[in-house]
Amino acid sequence: MNAADTAFVMISAALVLLMTPGLAIFYGGLTRPKNVLSTMMHSFFLMGLASIIWLIYGYSLAFGPDVGGFVGNLAHFMGHGVGTEVKEGLTIPHCVFFAFQGMFVIITPALISGAFAERMRFGPFIIFTALWITFVYAPVCHWIWGGGWLAKLGILDFAGGLVVHLNCGVAALVAALVVGKRKGYGHRSFIPHNLTLTLLGIGLLWFGWFGFNAGSRLAADGVAGNAFIVTHMAAATGSLTWVFAEWILRGKPTTLGLASGAVAGLGSITPACGYVGLEASLVIGGIAGVICYMAVLAKDKLGYDDSLDVVGIHGVGGVWGTFCTGLFASKLINADGGNGLFFGDAHQLLVQIIGILAVLIYSAVITAVLLYAIKAVSGLRVTAEEEELGVDTSAHGEVGYNL
Amino acid sequence: MNAADTAFVMISAALVLLMTPGLAIFYGGLTRPKNVLSTMMHSFFLMGLASIIWLIYGYSLAFGPDVGGFVGNLAHFMGHGVGTEVKEGLTIPHCVFFAFQGMFVIITPALISGAFAERMRFGPFIIFTALWITFVYAPVCHWIWGGGWLAKLGILDFAGGLVVHLNCGVAALVAALVVGKRKGYGHRSFIPHNLTLTLLGIGLLWFGWFGFNAGSRLAADGVAGNAFIVTHMAAATGSLTWVFAEWILRGKPTTLGLASGAVAGLGSITPACGYVGLEASLVIGGIAGVICYMAVLAKDKLGYDDSLDVVGIHGVGGVWGTFCTGLFASKLINADGGNGLFFGDAHQLLVQIIGILAVLIYSAVITAVLLYAIKAVSGLRVTAEEEELGVDTSAHGEVGYNL
Amino acid sequence: MNAADTAFVMISAALVLLMTPGLAIFYGGLTRPKNVLSTMMHSFFLMGLASIIWLIYGYSLAFGPDVGGFVGNLAHFMGHGVGTEVKEGLTIPHCVFFAFQGMFVIITPALISGAFAERMRFGPFIIFTALWITFVYAPVCHWIWGGGWLAKLGILDFAGGLVVHLNCGVAALVAALVVGKRKGYGHRSFIPHNLTLTLLGIGLLWFGWFGFNAGSRLAADGVAGNAFIVTHMAAATGSLTWVFAEWILRGKPTTLGLASGAVAGLGSITPACGYVGLEASLVIGGIAGVICYMAVLAKDKLGYDDSLDVVGIHGVGGVWGTFCTGLFASKLINADGGNGLFFGDAHQLLVQIIGILAVLIYSAVITAVLLYAIKAVSGLRVTAEEEELGVDTSAHGEVGYNL
Amino acid sequence: MNKIEAIIKPFKLDDVKEALHSLGVQGMTVTEVKGFGRQKGHKEIYRGAEYLVDFLPKIKVEVVVKTSLVNQVIEKIIAAARTGSIGDGKIFVTPVETVVRIRTGERDEDAL
Amino acid sequence: MNKIEAIIKPFKLDDVKEALHSLGVQGMTVTEVKGFGRQKGHKEIYRGAEYLVDFLPKIKVEVVVKTSLVNQVIEKIIAAARTGSIGDGKIFVTPVETVVRIRTGERDEDAL
Amino acid sequence: MNKIEAIIKPFKLDDVKEALHSLGVQGMTVTEVKGFGRQKGHKEIYRGAEYLVDFLPKIKVEVVVKTSLVNQVIEKIIAAARTGSIGDGKIFVTPVETVVRIRTGERDEDAL
Ligand SMILES: Nc1ncnc2c1ncn2[C@@H]1O[C@H](COP(=O)(O)OP(=O)(O)O)[C@@H](O)[C@H]1O
Ligand SMILES: Nc1ncnc2c1ncn2[C@@H]1O[C@H](COP(=O)(O)OP(=O)(O)O)[C@@H](O)[C@H]1O
Ligand SMILES: Nc1ncnc2c1ncn2[C@@H]1O[C@H](COP(=O)(O)OP(=O)(O)O)[C@@H](O)[C@H]1O
C-alpha cells in the first residue's frame, strides 16, 4: 500500500463528495425561489440514496467480475470483499477505491435532475434515479471503467466524459422531453433567483473537480499533476470564451455565462485530462465554452425545457471532450493511455466515436423506457396547482427564505 | 516522519477547521433573520478564542503528562515542546498533531451554542465557553484521548462520540434549561429563515467530517480508509431514515430532515468509525436517523427550548454511537481497537457504558455549575427588548441582510 | 519524485484556488445588492484570465531563467518544459509547481478589485489586470521567488507577504485614488448587504489559507506543519484583537470585525509562517488585528474610497508581516530560512525593509502608470447613471437576487 | 381621480400589466404583499414543529386614473387576473384628491 | 366601506390577525414596511463606519370593512397590538368607494 | 387629514426624510415597491434568454398630515426628490378620516 496515494485518493473522494452540495447550490440559485429547496433536495437526497445502492449492489454491478462485457456480477454484494487491504492492481485500500467511485454515482444522477427541476414529483424522482443508477449508470460504468466491452476496445475516458457527462446529458434530454415543459415556459420569465448561490456553486465545483479529475489517476504522480493543471486550464478557457461569445452576441458579459463556461470546460476536459497536454486543454476548453453556449441558445429553437441546461452543457461537453480525447491523447503525457489521431492513431478516434454512440443510444433508450414506465404507473409531475404554489411548499412543506 | 501521514493529517485538520464555518451557516440558516449573525458569531468567535486557549494551556491539560488519570499537567504551557519533530508514538510532527486536535476544541463548544441561540448575551457566552473548555472539554479529552482513566479502562472513541458529541449535547441540555426559553417559544413561530444556508452547511459538514473521522487515525492507511467510507455510509443512511420517518409521520419529506438525519448519522458513527465495518455503519446511521428524530419530537413534550436541537441530535447521537461501538467494534477492522459484544467481548460494552455515564454526569454537573455561577454574577440573557429587536443589532450593531 | 509531497501540493493548490471564490463572496457580501455580481465577477473572471496569462507567458516571466535579476525570460512560453517530470530542486512534478503558483496569480489582482468595487468598468478592469499581472505581479514574483534580486539579497517571504499582500494593497491604494470615490461616498450609507456571505467567505479563506501558507513549503514536513499552525494562530489572534479593539472603541464587537481581523492576521503571518514559531505568531497576528483596524479607521480621515479596505488590511498587514519576519525569523524553525533581529541577525531586518520599500514603490508607480494610461484611453468608471442603476444590471445585464 | 388597488395572484402580474397597458394606462406601482382570506394556506414542517401558514404571497397593483376610466380598468383587471379559483383577490377603489408629477410639478390629470 | 390601515410592531401580527378573525373579518392584506417615528432607531457599525438606522421594521395590515364595523375593528386592533411602549404604531382610516371580488365580480359589501 | 403617498427613486429616500423632518413631520412609513411608467426598463440576460425588465425599484413614502400641511409637504417632497430625469415619481393625496395612535388611543391630529 502506498500511503501517499491513499491520502490523495481519500482527499480526492472528499472533494468529489463536495461537488454534489456545490451542484445543489449551483442549480438552486438558478430556479425560482419557490423551488430552490426541491431542486437542492434532488442532489442532497442522492447523497443518501445513491450511496446505499452503491453499497448494496451498485458497486458490484459496476466493478464486480465481468459478465459478458456488459455488467459486473454480485460478488461484492453489500460491500463483500471491499476491505482495508489493497485492491489488486492499485496501491490503495479497496475501500478507498470503493469510496472514491461511490462519489461519482451520486453526482451523475444529481446532474440529470437539472433537466426536470421545478416540476418533478419527489416519489417518482426517487424511483427513477434508483432505477437509472441500476440500469444505466452501473452498466455504462462497467463498460468503460469496470473492464467491460468498451474498456476492452481501448476506450479512453479518464474521469467520466462518457460515464458521467454524456450519460447524464442524454438522460437529461430524454427527461426534459418526457416530463414536459414548466407551466408558462416560453411566455413567463424564468429568472435565476440568487446568482450568488450559483457563483459559489461553481467555485465549489471547480475546487472539487480537481479531486474528480486528478484523483481519477488513483495515485499522486505526474499524470495526476497533468490532469490537475489541464483541468484548471480548460475551466479557465471555457469561462472566458463563453463570456466573450455572449459579449459579442448579446452585448453583455454575464456572471452566469462565466459559470456556465467553466462547467463546459470542466466537463469537456474530464475524459481527456489524463491523456492530453496543456495546448490541447486550451483548445478543448475554449471551444467547449463556445459550442455549449450555442447548444444552450439552440434549446430555445428546439423547444424543449431543460430547465438548467444539462443537455447543452454536460451532454454536448461530454461528446466534445470524448471526441477530442481521440484527437489529442498522447502517450507522452500518459504511457498507460493511447495516442489520438493527431499523435498518429486514427483507430483511437474510432473507438471514441463508438463509445459516444453506444452510451448515447443506450442511455437514451433505457432512460426513456424507465420514464415512460413510471409515468404510466404513477405520473411524473406535480399538479398544476402544486407547481404554481411551488414544489418546496407542496412537496416538502418548507420554504427557502423567510427574510 | 512519514510525509504521507503528515500531508493527510494537515489536510484533515484543514477539513475539520472548515466544519466550524459550516456549522455556523448550518445554524445561521435555522434562526430568525434578526439573529443570524449573533448565531454565526458564536462559532466564528470560537475559532479565535478556543485556539488561543488551546495554545496557552488547553492542549497541555488535555494531552500533557497525566496527573492522576484526570487531566494533563502544564508541561506544554504556551506550546512548549510542540515543535516540528515527530510526536512520540506517531509518524507526524508534534505541531501537526497539536493543530489537528486544536480544531476539535473549536467545534465542540460551537455545537453547544445552538442550544442558547437567539438569546444569550455575548460577554457571558465568552466567559462560559472559556471556562467550559478549561473545566469540561480539556479533562474529558484527557480521560479518553490523553491517556486518562477512561483510556486506561480501554474505552473506544475513535473521533469523538464522547469527547465531542455527547459532551456538547449534555452541555446543551443544561444550557437550554438554565438560559431558559426564547420569548414567545411555544406560541410564536420559529421558522428557519434561510434553508439554503443550512443545506450548504450540511454539505460543508459532511465534507469536513471526512477529515474529522478518517483523519483521527493520524495516518493514511486502511483503517483511515475504513473510517472514511463508514462515515459516508452512516451519513447517507441517517439522512434517508430521518426523511422517511417524517414522511410517514408528517406526510412530507423535508430538506431540513435530510440535513438533520445526515448530522445524526455522522455524529453517531464518529466514535465507531475506526472500529466497525460497513454493515454496522448502516445500522448505526440508519437507527440514528430515527431515534434522533424521535428525540427532537420529544423536545416539544419535555418543554425545554434547545433552539437548534443540539441535545436531540448530538447528545442522543453521541450516546447511541458510543454504545454501538461496544456492540460492533471488531479487531478485524482495526487490530489496535477492540471487540464489541457481537464480536465476543461484553466487557467492551461495559466500558462504553461507563464512559457514557461518566461524561454525561461530569459534563452536566460542571456545565450547570459554570452557568449558574455566571448567571449569578452577570446574568446570561439579553434583555427582553434586545431579544425583540434581535441580538444581531442589539449586541453586534449589525444586520445580516440589506437586500 | 515524492508522492506525498506531490499529493500535498496538489491539494494545497486546490485550496488556494478555492480562496478566490471565497474572496468573491467575502467581497460580494460587503457591497450594495445592486453590485454584488459585478464585484464577484472581478474575482471569478480572473480565475480564467490570470490562468491563461500564466500559461502563455506569466509563469515564464516569474519563474523562467533570470534576466538581470529583474524578470524571467520566455523559456517557458506556452508552458514549454512544464511537464510531468520533477522540477529541479524540488520533489514534485514541474506541472504541479506551475499549478500551485498559478493560483497565486489569480488571487492577487482579485484582492485589488476590492478597492474599486461598485464603479469600475468591466473592459478597463480586464485591461488593467492583464497589464498589472504582466508588469507588476510577474516581475515582483520573480524578484522574490523566481531567483531575482531580492531573492539574492536573502529576502524572506514564505508565502507572499510582499508578492501578494503588500503588492495588492499598494495597487489598491493607487486604484482607489485614480478611480475616485463612489457616488455619494461620505454622505450616503454603504452598508454590507449580506454578511452571511462575508462570513462564509472568511471561512473559506481561512480554510484555503492552509494550502496557501503550508503548501508554500512544497513538501509535507515539519516546516509545513509549523506554517500550518502559526497561520491558524495568527488568524485566531487577529480576529480576537480586532473584535476587542472595536468593542472598546465603538462599544460593540462585530462579526465583520472578526472576519476582518482574521484576514489581517492571515495576511500578516503569510511572509513569516515558514520561519517563525508559535509565540511570534501571536504577536504578529494580535498586533495585526489592531493596526489594520486603525488603518481602516484612518481611511475616513484620509478621505480615499477603498471600498472594501484592501489597503488597510492587506497593504498594512503585508508590511507588518514582512517586517516582523525580519524580527522573529529563526533557523531553529526552518534551517533553510534565516535569523531575524531577535535571533541575532540585524541584516535580515534590513533586507526585509529594502524588500518592503522596493515592492511598495515599484507597485505604486507602475500601477499608477497603467491606470492613468487606461483612463486616458478609455476611462475607468461606469457613467453616473450606470452607477446609480447598479453595475450588475448596467454592465452584466443581471441582478443578484430575485427573492 | 381614483386609486384602484388590486390584490392579485403573483403569476397574474404580467397579464394585468398588459391589460392595463392596452387601456393606455401609462404607469402603475406594484408591491409584494401577503394575503389572508378564504383561500386556505399550507402546512410547513421544520424538524419537530408544524406551522399553518395562512398568509399567502400576493401582489398589490396600484394604479391612479381619472374617474371616468375606473370601470374600464376594473373590467380589464378582472379579465386578466381571474382564474376562477378561490384567492383570485380583490379590487378596492378609493378617492384621490391630488396627483403631482415630481419631475415637472404637473398636477392631477396632467400628471398621470 | 372603509379601509383600515394599521402600522404595527412585527411580532404583533399574529395577535392582530386573531383579533380581526374573532370579529368575523374574513380577509386582510399585510405588507412589510419600515417606519420612522418617535421610536428611536439603533446604531449599526461596519468596520470604520457608524450609521444611525432610524427606519424600523413594521408591518402594515390593511383591512377593508363596511363602515359600521370600523370602530370595532379599531378597538380590536388596539387591544391586540398595544404594548404600551413607544412605536406601537398608528391606525389610519380611509374611505373606499368600491370593492370587487375578482373571482366572482361581486361588488361592495358582498365582495368582502 | 390627508395621506400623502410619494413614489420616489430609492436613493432619494434620505433627502425626502430630511425634508419632511425639517417641516416638523414626526413620522412616516416607507415601502419598497416596483414601478412601471414612462421610464424605460433594462434588459437582463440569463444564458440563452433575454428579458426586458420594466418594473423598476422605487420607494413609496406615506405620510399622514393635517390638511393644512399638505401643500407644504408636497413642495418639500418635490424639492427633495426631483432629479429632473424621467421616473422621478408621483405624489398622490388621499383623504384620511381617522387616525389613532395605538399606544395611547389618541385620535386624529393628536395622534400624528
Ligand atoms: N377585507 C379585506 N381587506 C383587505 N384585503 C382583503 C380582504 N379580503 C380579502 N383580501 C385580500 O384578498 C385576497 C384574496 O381573498 P380570498 O378571501 O382568499 O379569496 P377571494 O378573493 O376569492 O374572495 C386575500 O389574500 C387578501 O390579500
Ligand atoms: N404621520 C405619519 N404618517 C405615516 N406613518 C406614520 C406617521 N407617524 C408614525 N407613523 C408610523 O407609525 C410608526 C410608529 O410611530 P412612532 O412615532 O414611532 O410611535 P407611536 O406610534 O408610539 O407614536 C412609525 O414607525 C411609522 O411607521
Ligand atoms: N398612474 C399611476 N398609478 C400609480 N403609480 C404610477 C402611475 N404612474 C406612474 N406611477 C409610478 O410613478 C413612477 C414614475 O413614473 P414614470 O412614468 O416612470 O415617470 P415620471 O414620474 O417622470 O412621469 C412609476 O415607476 C410608478 O411607480
PDB file of C-alpha atoms in Angstrom, chain A residues 179-297:
ATOM      1  CA  VAL A 179     -41.595  15.270 -18.205  1.00  0.00           C
ATOM      2  CA  GLY A 180     -42.580  18.229 -20.358  1.00  0.00           C
ATOM      3  CA  LYS A 181     -42.224  21.958 -20.022  1.00  0.00           C
ATOM      4  CA  ARG A 182     -42.715  24.026 -16.949  1.00  0.00           C
ATOM      5  CA  LYS A 183     -46.018  25.859 -16.783  1.00  0.00           C
ATOM      6  CA  GLY A 184     -45.688  29.121 -18.629  1.00  0.00           C
ATOM      7  CA  TYR A 185     -42.413  28.176 -20.272  1.00  0.00           C
ATOM      8  CA  GLY A 186     -41.907  30.392 -23.267  1.00  0.00           C
ATOM      9  CA  HIS A 187     -44.018  33.315 -22.133  1.00  0.00           C
ATOM     10  CA  ARG A 188     -43.397  33.808 -18.429  1.00  0.00           C
ATOM     11  CA  SER A 189     -39.910  34.653 -17.277  1.00  0.00           C
ATOM     12  CA  PHE A 190     -37.706  32.112 -15.567  1.00  0.00           C
ATOM     13  CA  ILE A 191     -35.033  34.213 -13.972  1.00  0.00           C
ATOM     14  CA  PRO A 192     -32.400  32.883 -11.545  1.00  0.00           C
ATOM     15  CA  HIS A 193     -33.391  33.873  -8.032  1.00  0.00           C
ATOM     16  CA  ASN A 194     -29.968  34.018  -6.421  1.00  0.00           C
ATOM     17  CA  LEU A 195     -26.867  34.114  -8.562  1.00  0.00           C
ATOM     18  CA  THR A 196     -24.599  34.445  -5.539  1.00  0.00           C
ATOM     19  CA  LEU A 197     -25.503  30.826  -4.792  1.00  0.00           C
ATOM     20  CA  THR A 198     -24.746  29.820  -8.353  1.00  0.00           C
ATOM     21  CA  LEU A 199     -21.381  31.545  -8.306  1.00  0.00           C
ATOM     22  CA  LEU A 200     -20.450  29.987  -5.017  1.00  0.00           C
ATOM     23  CA  GLY A 201     -21.578  26.712  -6.553  1.00  0.00           C
ATOM     24  CA  ILE A 202     -19.217  26.984  -9.496  1.00  0.00           C
ATOM     25  CA  GLY A 203     -16.460  27.828  -7.026  1.00  0.00           C
ATOM     26  CA  LEU A 204     -17.071  24.612  -5.129  1.00  0.00           C
ATOM     27  CA  LEU A 205     -17.455  22.615  -8.337  1.00  0.00           C
ATOM     28  CA  TRP A 206     -14.193  23.892  -9.784  1.00  0.00           C
ATOM     29  CA  PHE A 207     -12.472  23.092  -6.475  1.00  0.00           C
ATOM     30  CA  GLY A 208     -13.980  19.626  -6.243  1.00  0.00           C
ATOM     31  CA  TRP A 209     -13.243  18.879  -9.879  1.00  0.00           C
ATOM     32  CA  PHE A 210      -9.546  18.651  -9.031  1.00  0.00           C
ATOM     33  CA  GLY A 211     -10.415  15.613  -6.952  1.00  0.00           C
ATOM     34  CA  PHE A 212     -12.685  14.285  -9.684  1.00  0.00           C
ATOM     35  CA  ASN A 213     -10.085  14.516 -12.442  1.00  0.00           C
ATOM     36  CA  ALA A 214      -6.672  14.325 -10.799  1.00  0.00           C
ATOM     37  CA  GLY A 215      -7.993  11.828  -8.255  1.00  0.00           C
ATOM     38  CA  SER A 216      -9.075   9.546 -11.098  1.00  0.00           C
ATOM     39  CA  ARG A 217      -5.418   8.700 -11.555  1.00  0.00           C
ATOM     40  CA  LEU A 218      -5.721   6.929  -8.171  1.00  0.00           C
ATOM     41  CA  ALA A 219      -2.126   7.888  -7.464  1.00  0.00           C
ATOM     42  CA  ALA A 220      -0.248  11.083  -6.645  1.00  0.00           C
ATOM     43  CA  ASP A 221       2.116  11.252  -9.586  1.00  0.00           C
ATOM     44  CA  GLY A 222       2.942  13.255 -12.674  1.00  0.00           C
ATOM     45  CA  VAL A 223      -0.105  12.078 -14.590  1.00  0.00           C
ATOM     46  CA  ALA A 224      -2.300  13.248 -11.727  1.00  0.00           C
ATOM     47  CA  GLY A 225      -0.423  16.538 -11.808  1.00  0.00           C
ATOM     48  CA  ASN A 226      -1.070  16.854 -15.506  1.00  0.00           C
ATOM     49  CA  ALA A 227      -4.748  16.071 -15.034  1.00  0.00           C
ATOM     50  CA  PHE A 228      -4.837  18.741 -12.348  1.00  0.00           C
ATOM     51  CA  ILE A 229      -3.422  21.536 -14.442  1.00  0.00           C
ATOM     52  CA  VAL A 230      -5.220  20.788 -17.706  1.00  0.00           C
ATOM     53  CA  THR A 231      -8.473  20.650 -15.757  1.00  0.00           C
ATOM     54  CA  HIS A 232      -7.765  24.087 -14.428  1.00  0.00           C
ATOM     55  CA  MET A 233      -6.821  25.477 -17.819  1.00  0.00           C
ATOM     56  CA  ALA A 234      -9.873  24.066 -19.575  1.00  0.00           C
ATOM     57  CA  ALA A 235     -12.118  25.613 -16.929  1.00  0.00           C
ATOM     58  CA  ALA A 236     -10.319  28.926 -17.331  1.00  0.00           C
ATOM     59  CA  THR A 237     -10.576  28.927 -21.113  1.00  0.00           C
ATOM     60  CA  GLY A 238     -14.174  27.749 -21.192  1.00  0.00           C
ATOM     61  CA  SER A 239     -15.221  30.502 -18.830  1.00  0.00           C
ATOM     62  CA  LEU A 240     -13.526  33.145 -20.956  1.00  0.00           C
ATOM     63  CA  THR A 241     -14.768  32.010 -24.349  1.00  0.00           C
ATOM     64  CA  TRP A 242     -18.390  31.715 -23.200  1.00  0.00           C
ATOM     65  CA  VAL A 243     -18.232  35.206 -21.738  1.00  0.00           C
ATOM     66  CA  PHE A 244     -16.684  36.694 -24.843  1.00  0.00           C
ATOM     67  CA  ALA A 245     -19.131  34.865 -27.103  1.00  0.00           C
ATOM     68  CA  GLU A 246     -22.114  36.310 -25.289  1.00  0.00           C
ATOM     69  CA  TRP A 247     -20.458  39.705 -25.049  1.00  0.00           C
ATOM     70  CA  ILE A 248     -20.292  39.685 -28.836  1.00  0.00           C
ATOM     71  CA  LEU A 249     -23.734  38.186 -29.437  1.00  0.00           C
ATOM     72  CA  ARG A 250     -25.758  39.828 -26.693  1.00  0.00           C
ATOM     73  CA  GLY A 251     -23.711  42.828 -25.775  1.00  0.00           C
ATOM     74  CA  LYS A 252     -23.045  41.893 -22.157  1.00  0.00           C
ATOM     75  CA  PRO A 253     -20.614  39.566 -20.411  1.00  0.00           C
ATOM     76  CA  THR A 254     -22.532  37.803 -17.647  1.00  0.00           C
ATOM     77  CA  THR A 255     -21.558  36.036 -14.466  1.00  0.00           C
ATOM     78  CA  LEU A 256     -23.864  33.164 -15.309  1.00  0.00           C
ATOM     79  CA  GLY A 257     -22.112  32.863 -18.643  1.00  0.00           C
ATOM     80  CA  LEU A 258     -18.800  32.685 -16.868  1.00  0.00           C
ATOM     81  CA  ALA A 259     -20.036  29.972 -14.522  1.00  0.00           C
ATOM     82  CA  SER A 260     -21.607  28.036 -17.375  1.00  0.00           C
ATOM     83  CA  GLY A 261     -18.466  28.263 -19.480  1.00  0.00           C
ATOM     84  CA  ALA A 262     -16.367  26.981 -16.620  1.00  0.00           C
ATOM     85  CA  VAL A 263     -18.620  23.949 -16.261  1.00  0.00           C
ATOM     86  CA  ALA A 264     -18.491  23.409 -20.025  1.00  0.00           C
ATOM     87  CA  GLY A 265     -14.703  23.490 -19.930  1.00  0.00           C
ATOM     88  CA  LEU A 266     -14.544  21.211 -16.924  1.00  0.00           C
ATOM     89  CA  GLY A 267     -16.990  18.695 -18.322  1.00  0.00           C
ATOM     90  CA  SER A 268     -15.167  18.602 -21.651  1.00  0.00           C
ATOM     91  CA  ILE A 269     -11.704  18.088 -20.235  1.00  0.00           C
ATOM     92  CA  THR A 270     -12.917  15.316 -17.948  1.00  0.00           C
ATOM     93  CA  PRO A 271     -12.422  12.368 -20.319  1.00  0.00           C
ATOM     94  CA  ALA A 272      -9.190  13.832 -21.680  1.00  0.00           C
ATOM     95  CA  CYS A 273      -7.413  15.195 -18.646  1.00  0.00           C
ATOM     96  CA  GLY A 274      -5.146  12.205 -18.027  1.00  0.00           C
ATOM     97  CA  TYR A 275      -4.081  11.949 -21.639  1.00  0.00           C
ATOM     98  CA  VAL A 276      -3.678  15.404 -23.140  1.00  0.00           C
ATOM     99  CA  GLY A 277      -1.288  18.290 -22.626  1.00  0.00           C
ATOM    100  CA  LEU A 278      -1.632  21.991 -21.946  1.00  0.00           C
ATOM    101  CA  GLU A 279      -2.185  23.217 -25.508  1.00  0.00           C
ATOM    102  CA  ALA A 280      -4.914  20.643 -26.045  1.00  0.00           C
ATOM    103  CA  SER A 281      -6.613  21.760 -22.859  1.00  0.00           C
ATOM    104  CA  LEU A 282      -6.905  25.289 -24.214  1.00  0.00           C
ATOM    105  CA  VAL A 283      -8.481  24.020 -27.408  1.00  0.00           C
ATOM    106  CA  ILE A 284     -10.835  21.627 -25.665  1.00  0.00           C
ATOM    107  CA  GLY A 285     -11.939  24.092 -23.005  1.00  0.00           C
ATOM    108  CA  GLY A 286     -12.001  27.109 -25.264  1.00  0.00           C
ATOM    109  CA  ILE A 287     -14.154  25.548 -27.945  1.00  0.00           C
ATOM    110  CA  ALA A 288     -16.348  23.901 -25.315  1.00  0.00           C
ATOM    111  CA  GLY A 289     -17.247  27.350 -23.993  1.00  0.00           C
ATOM    112  CA  VAL A 290     -18.500  28.368 -27.410  1.00  0.00           C
ATOM    113  CA  ILE A 291     -20.278  25.235 -28.562  1.00  0.00           C
ATOM    114  CA  CYS A 292     -22.012  24.659 -25.266  1.00  0.00           C
ATOM    115  CA  TYR A 293     -23.219  28.254 -25.400  1.00  0.00           C
ATOM    116  CA  MET A 294     -24.534  27.669 -28.912  1.00  0.00           C
ATOM    117  CA  ALA A 295     -26.226  24.490 -27.743  1.00  0.00           C
ATOM    118  CA  VAL A 296     -27.960  26.416 -24.972  1.00  0.00           C
ATOM    119  CA  LEU A 297     -29.087  29.078 -27.441  1.00  0.00           C
TER     120      LEU A 297
END
